[in-house]
Short mmCIF file of C-alpha atoms and ligand atoms in Angstrom, two decimals:
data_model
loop_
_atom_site.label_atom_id
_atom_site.label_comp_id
_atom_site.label_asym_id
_atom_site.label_seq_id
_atom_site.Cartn_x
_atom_site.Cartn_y
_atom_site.Cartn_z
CA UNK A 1 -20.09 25.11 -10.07
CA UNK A 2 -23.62 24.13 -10.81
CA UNK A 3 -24.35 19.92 -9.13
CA UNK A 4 -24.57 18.60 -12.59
CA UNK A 5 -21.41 19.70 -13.25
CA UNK A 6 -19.27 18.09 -10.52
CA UNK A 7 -15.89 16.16 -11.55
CA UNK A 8 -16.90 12.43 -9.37
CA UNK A 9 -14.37 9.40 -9.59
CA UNK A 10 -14.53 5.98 -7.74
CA UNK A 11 -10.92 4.82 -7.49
CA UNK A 12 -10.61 1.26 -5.32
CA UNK A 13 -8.56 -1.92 -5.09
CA UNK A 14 -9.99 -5.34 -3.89
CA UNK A 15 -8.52 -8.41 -3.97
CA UNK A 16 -11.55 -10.78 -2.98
CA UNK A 17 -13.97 -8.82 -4.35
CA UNK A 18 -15.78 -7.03 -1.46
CA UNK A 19 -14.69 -3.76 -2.25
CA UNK A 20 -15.18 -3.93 -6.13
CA UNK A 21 -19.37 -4.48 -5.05
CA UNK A 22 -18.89 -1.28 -2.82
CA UNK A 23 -17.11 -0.03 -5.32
CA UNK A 24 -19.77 -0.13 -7.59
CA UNK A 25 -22.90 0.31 -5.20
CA UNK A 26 -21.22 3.88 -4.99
CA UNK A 27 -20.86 4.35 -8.60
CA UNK A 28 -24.48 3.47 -8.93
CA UNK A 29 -25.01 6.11 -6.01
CA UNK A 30 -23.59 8.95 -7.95
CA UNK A 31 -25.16 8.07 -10.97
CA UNK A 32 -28.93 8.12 -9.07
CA UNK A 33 -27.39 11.95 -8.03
CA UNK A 34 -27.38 12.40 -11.94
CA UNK A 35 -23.37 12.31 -12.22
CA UNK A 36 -21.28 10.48 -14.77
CA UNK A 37 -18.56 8.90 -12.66
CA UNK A 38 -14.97 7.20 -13.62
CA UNK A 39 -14.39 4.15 -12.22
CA UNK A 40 -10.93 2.69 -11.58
CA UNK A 41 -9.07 0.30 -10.11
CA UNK A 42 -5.92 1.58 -8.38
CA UNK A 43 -3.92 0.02 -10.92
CA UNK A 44 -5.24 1.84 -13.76
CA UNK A 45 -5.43 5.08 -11.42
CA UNK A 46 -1.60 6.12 -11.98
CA UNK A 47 -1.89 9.19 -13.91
CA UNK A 48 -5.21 10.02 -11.50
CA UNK A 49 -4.75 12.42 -9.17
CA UNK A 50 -7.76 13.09 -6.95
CA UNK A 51 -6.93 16.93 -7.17
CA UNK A 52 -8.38 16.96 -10.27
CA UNK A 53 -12.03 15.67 -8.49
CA UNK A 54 -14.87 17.58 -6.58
CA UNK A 55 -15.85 14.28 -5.11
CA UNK A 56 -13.72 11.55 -4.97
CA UNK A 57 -14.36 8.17 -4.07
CA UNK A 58 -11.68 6.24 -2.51
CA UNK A 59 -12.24 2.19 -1.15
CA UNK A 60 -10.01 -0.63 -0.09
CA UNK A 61 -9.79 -3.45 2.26
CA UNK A 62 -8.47 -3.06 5.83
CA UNK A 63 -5.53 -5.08 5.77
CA UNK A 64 -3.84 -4.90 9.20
CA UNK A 65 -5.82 -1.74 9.88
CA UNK A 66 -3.93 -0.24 7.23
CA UNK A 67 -4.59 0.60 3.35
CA UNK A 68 -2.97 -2.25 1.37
CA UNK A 69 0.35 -1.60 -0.49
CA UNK A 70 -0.97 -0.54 -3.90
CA UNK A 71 -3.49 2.09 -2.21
CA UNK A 72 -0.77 3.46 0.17
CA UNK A 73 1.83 3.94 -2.98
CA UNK A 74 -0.76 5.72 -4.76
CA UNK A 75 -2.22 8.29 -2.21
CA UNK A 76 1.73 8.75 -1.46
CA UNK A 77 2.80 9.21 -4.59
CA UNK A 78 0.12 11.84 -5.43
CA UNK A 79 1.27 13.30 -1.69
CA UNK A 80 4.57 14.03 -3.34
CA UNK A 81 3.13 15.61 -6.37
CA UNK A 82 1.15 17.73 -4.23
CA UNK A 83 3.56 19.01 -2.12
CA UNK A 84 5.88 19.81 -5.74
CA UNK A 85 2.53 21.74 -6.69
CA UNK A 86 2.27 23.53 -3.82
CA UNK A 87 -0.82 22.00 -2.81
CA UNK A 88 0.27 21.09 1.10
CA UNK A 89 -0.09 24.36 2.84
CA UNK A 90 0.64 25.08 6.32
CA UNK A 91 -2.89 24.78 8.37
CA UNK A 92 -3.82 22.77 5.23
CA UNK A 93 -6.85 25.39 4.45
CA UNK A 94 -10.27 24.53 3.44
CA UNK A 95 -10.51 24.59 -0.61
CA UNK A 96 -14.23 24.72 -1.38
CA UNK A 97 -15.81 22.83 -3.39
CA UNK A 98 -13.67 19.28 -3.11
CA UNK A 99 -14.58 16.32 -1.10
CA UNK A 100 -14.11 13.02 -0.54
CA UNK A 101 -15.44 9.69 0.36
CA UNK A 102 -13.44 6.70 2.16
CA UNK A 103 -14.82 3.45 2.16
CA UNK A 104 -13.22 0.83 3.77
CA UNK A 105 -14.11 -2.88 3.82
CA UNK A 106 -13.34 -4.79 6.76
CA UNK A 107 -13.57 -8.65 8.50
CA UNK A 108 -13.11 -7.81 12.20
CA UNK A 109 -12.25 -10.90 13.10
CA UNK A 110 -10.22 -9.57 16.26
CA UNK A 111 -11.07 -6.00 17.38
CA UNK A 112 -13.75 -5.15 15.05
CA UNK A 113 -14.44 -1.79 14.06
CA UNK A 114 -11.00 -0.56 15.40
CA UNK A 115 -9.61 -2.67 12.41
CA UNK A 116 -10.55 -0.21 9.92
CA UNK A 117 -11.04 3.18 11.54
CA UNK A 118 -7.37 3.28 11.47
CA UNK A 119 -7.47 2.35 7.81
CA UNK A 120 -9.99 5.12 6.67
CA UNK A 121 -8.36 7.71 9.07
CA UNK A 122 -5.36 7.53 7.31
CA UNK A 123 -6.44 7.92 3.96
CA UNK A 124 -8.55 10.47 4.59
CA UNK A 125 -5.40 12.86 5.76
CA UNK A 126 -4.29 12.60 2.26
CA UNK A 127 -7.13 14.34 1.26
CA UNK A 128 -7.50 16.88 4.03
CA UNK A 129 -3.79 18.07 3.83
CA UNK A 130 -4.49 19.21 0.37
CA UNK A 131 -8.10 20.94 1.51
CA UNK A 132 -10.36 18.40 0.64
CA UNK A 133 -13.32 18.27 2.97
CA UNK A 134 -13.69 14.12 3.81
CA UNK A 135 -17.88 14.62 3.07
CA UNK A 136 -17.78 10.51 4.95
CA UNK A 137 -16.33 7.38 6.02
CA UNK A 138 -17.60 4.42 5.90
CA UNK A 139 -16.49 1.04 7.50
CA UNK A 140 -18.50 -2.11 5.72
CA UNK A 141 -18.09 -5.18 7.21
CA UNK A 142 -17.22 -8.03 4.54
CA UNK A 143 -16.92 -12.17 4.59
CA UNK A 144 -13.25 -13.06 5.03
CA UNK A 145 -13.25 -14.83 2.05
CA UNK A 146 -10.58 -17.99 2.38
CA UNK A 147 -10.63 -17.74 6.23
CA UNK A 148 -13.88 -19.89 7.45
CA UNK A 149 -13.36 -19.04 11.85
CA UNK A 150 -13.02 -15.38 10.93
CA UNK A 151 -16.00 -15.27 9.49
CA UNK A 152 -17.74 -16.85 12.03
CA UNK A 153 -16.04 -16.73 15.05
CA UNK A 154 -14.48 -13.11 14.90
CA UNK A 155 -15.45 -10.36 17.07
CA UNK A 156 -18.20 -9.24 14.27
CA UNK A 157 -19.96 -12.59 14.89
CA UNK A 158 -21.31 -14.77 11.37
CA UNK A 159 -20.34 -11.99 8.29
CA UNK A 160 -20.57 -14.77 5.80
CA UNK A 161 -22.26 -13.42 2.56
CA UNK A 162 -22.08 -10.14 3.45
CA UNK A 163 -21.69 -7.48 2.23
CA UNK A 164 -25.45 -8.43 1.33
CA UNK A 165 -27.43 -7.09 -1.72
CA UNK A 166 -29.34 -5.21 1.24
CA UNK A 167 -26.08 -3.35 2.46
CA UNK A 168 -25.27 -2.86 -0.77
CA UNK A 169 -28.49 -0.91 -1.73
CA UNK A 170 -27.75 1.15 1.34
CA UNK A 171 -24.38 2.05 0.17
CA UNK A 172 -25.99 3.30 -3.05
CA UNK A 173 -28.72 5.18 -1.49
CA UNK A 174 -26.32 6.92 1.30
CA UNK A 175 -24.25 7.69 -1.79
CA UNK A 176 -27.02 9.20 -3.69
CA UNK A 177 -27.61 11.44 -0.62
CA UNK A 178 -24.34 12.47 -0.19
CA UNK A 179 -23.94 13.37 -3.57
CA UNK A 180 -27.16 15.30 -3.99
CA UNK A 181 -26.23 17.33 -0.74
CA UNK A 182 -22.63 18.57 -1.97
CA UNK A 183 -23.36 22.12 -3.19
CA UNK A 184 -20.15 24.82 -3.02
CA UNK A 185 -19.14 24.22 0.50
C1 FMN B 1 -3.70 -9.99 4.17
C2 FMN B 1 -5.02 -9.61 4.78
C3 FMN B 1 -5.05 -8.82 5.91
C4 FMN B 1 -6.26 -8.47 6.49
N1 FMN B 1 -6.26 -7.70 7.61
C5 FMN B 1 -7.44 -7.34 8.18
C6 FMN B 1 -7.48 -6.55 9.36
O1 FMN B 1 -6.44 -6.17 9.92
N2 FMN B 1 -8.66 -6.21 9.88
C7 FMN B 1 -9.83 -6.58 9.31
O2 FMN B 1 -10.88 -6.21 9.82
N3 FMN B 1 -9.86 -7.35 8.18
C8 FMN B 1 -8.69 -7.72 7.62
N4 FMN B 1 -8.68 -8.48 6.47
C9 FMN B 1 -9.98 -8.82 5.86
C10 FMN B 1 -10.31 -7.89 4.72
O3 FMN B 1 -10.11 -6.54 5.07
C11 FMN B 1 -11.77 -8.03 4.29
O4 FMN B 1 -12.12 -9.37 4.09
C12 FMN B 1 -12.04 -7.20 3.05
O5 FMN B 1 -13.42 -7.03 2.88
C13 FMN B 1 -11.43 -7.81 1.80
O6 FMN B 1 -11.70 -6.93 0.73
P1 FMN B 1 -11.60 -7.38 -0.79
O7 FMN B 1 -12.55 -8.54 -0.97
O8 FMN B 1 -12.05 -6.18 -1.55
O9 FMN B 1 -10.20 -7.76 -1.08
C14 FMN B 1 -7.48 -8.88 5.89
C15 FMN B 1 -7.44 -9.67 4.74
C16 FMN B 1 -6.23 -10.05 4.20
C17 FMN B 1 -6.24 -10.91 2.96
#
């Protein structure tokens, strides 16, 4: 399948709103790789299954290092789809041609990182046990908006206002890349 022609969704829930920029700094990413995205919040992502995608874009919050409810019922639900279909095979082999990206917003305000590599770890098995290759994960620290001492006094240090429009711009140009990189593989 030629690069133009590659099936891209962003698919992400937020509740403060940290995600939803992500969110959006990657659809701007895959648009700057010259592809015409869906976006979607998880809600309106029920008859979505990432399957269907060549590179799919999956973001949510760390909430207790874990995906939040909505995000788990979703990648679970399409889990038991996939296995009706077929689509979980033993040694879960490489399908070529699908991907995905996990990005995962996160405070820190204890351990740090270690609060949302659990987070993106675990979504990203979703997509590997059907063949997907996970092309990245990324962990972007975010204000935790409504909670002034952990966002100033967690192990990340002062996140207030961030993610910035700087980090932002990064997440768009990283996505860009990765997008313009994905050929057959
Ligand atoms: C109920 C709840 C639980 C959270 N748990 C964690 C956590 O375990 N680790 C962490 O780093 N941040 C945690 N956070 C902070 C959020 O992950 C972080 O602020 C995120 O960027 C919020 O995303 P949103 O604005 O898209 O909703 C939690 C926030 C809430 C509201």
């Amino acid at each position: 399948m030629g690069l133009m022609g590659l099936k891209t969704a962003v698919v992400y829930w937020s509740n403060t709103g940290n995600t939803k920029k992500v969110a959006e700094a990657v659809k701007q990413g895959l648009e700057d790789a010259g592809h015409e995205p869906t976006i979607l919040r998880v809600e309106e992502a029920e008859g979505v299954d990432y399957a269907d995608y060549d590179l799919f874009c999956l973001g949510f919050p760390s909430y207790e290092w874990h995906t939040p409810k909505p995000v788990t019922d979703y990648l679970r639900r399409n889990l038991v789809k996939h296995r009706k279909m077929g689509l979980v095979k033993t040694g879960s082999p490489r399908v070529p041609g699908k991907h995905a990206l996990i990005f995962c917003t996160y405070s820190g305000p204890h351990t740090g990182l270690n609060e949302a590599t659990p987070a993106v770890k675990y979504a990203g098995q979703f997509f590997e046990h059907i063949g997907f290759d996970v092309a990245a994960e990324w962990c972007i620290l975010a204000e935790f908006h409504g909670w002034e001492e952990g966002s100033t006094k967690g192990r990340m240090g002062d996140i207030r206002g961030k993610p910035t429009e700087e980090d932002l711009e990064k997440v768009r140009e990283d996505t860009r890349r990765l997008a313009s990189s994905l050929r057959d593989t």
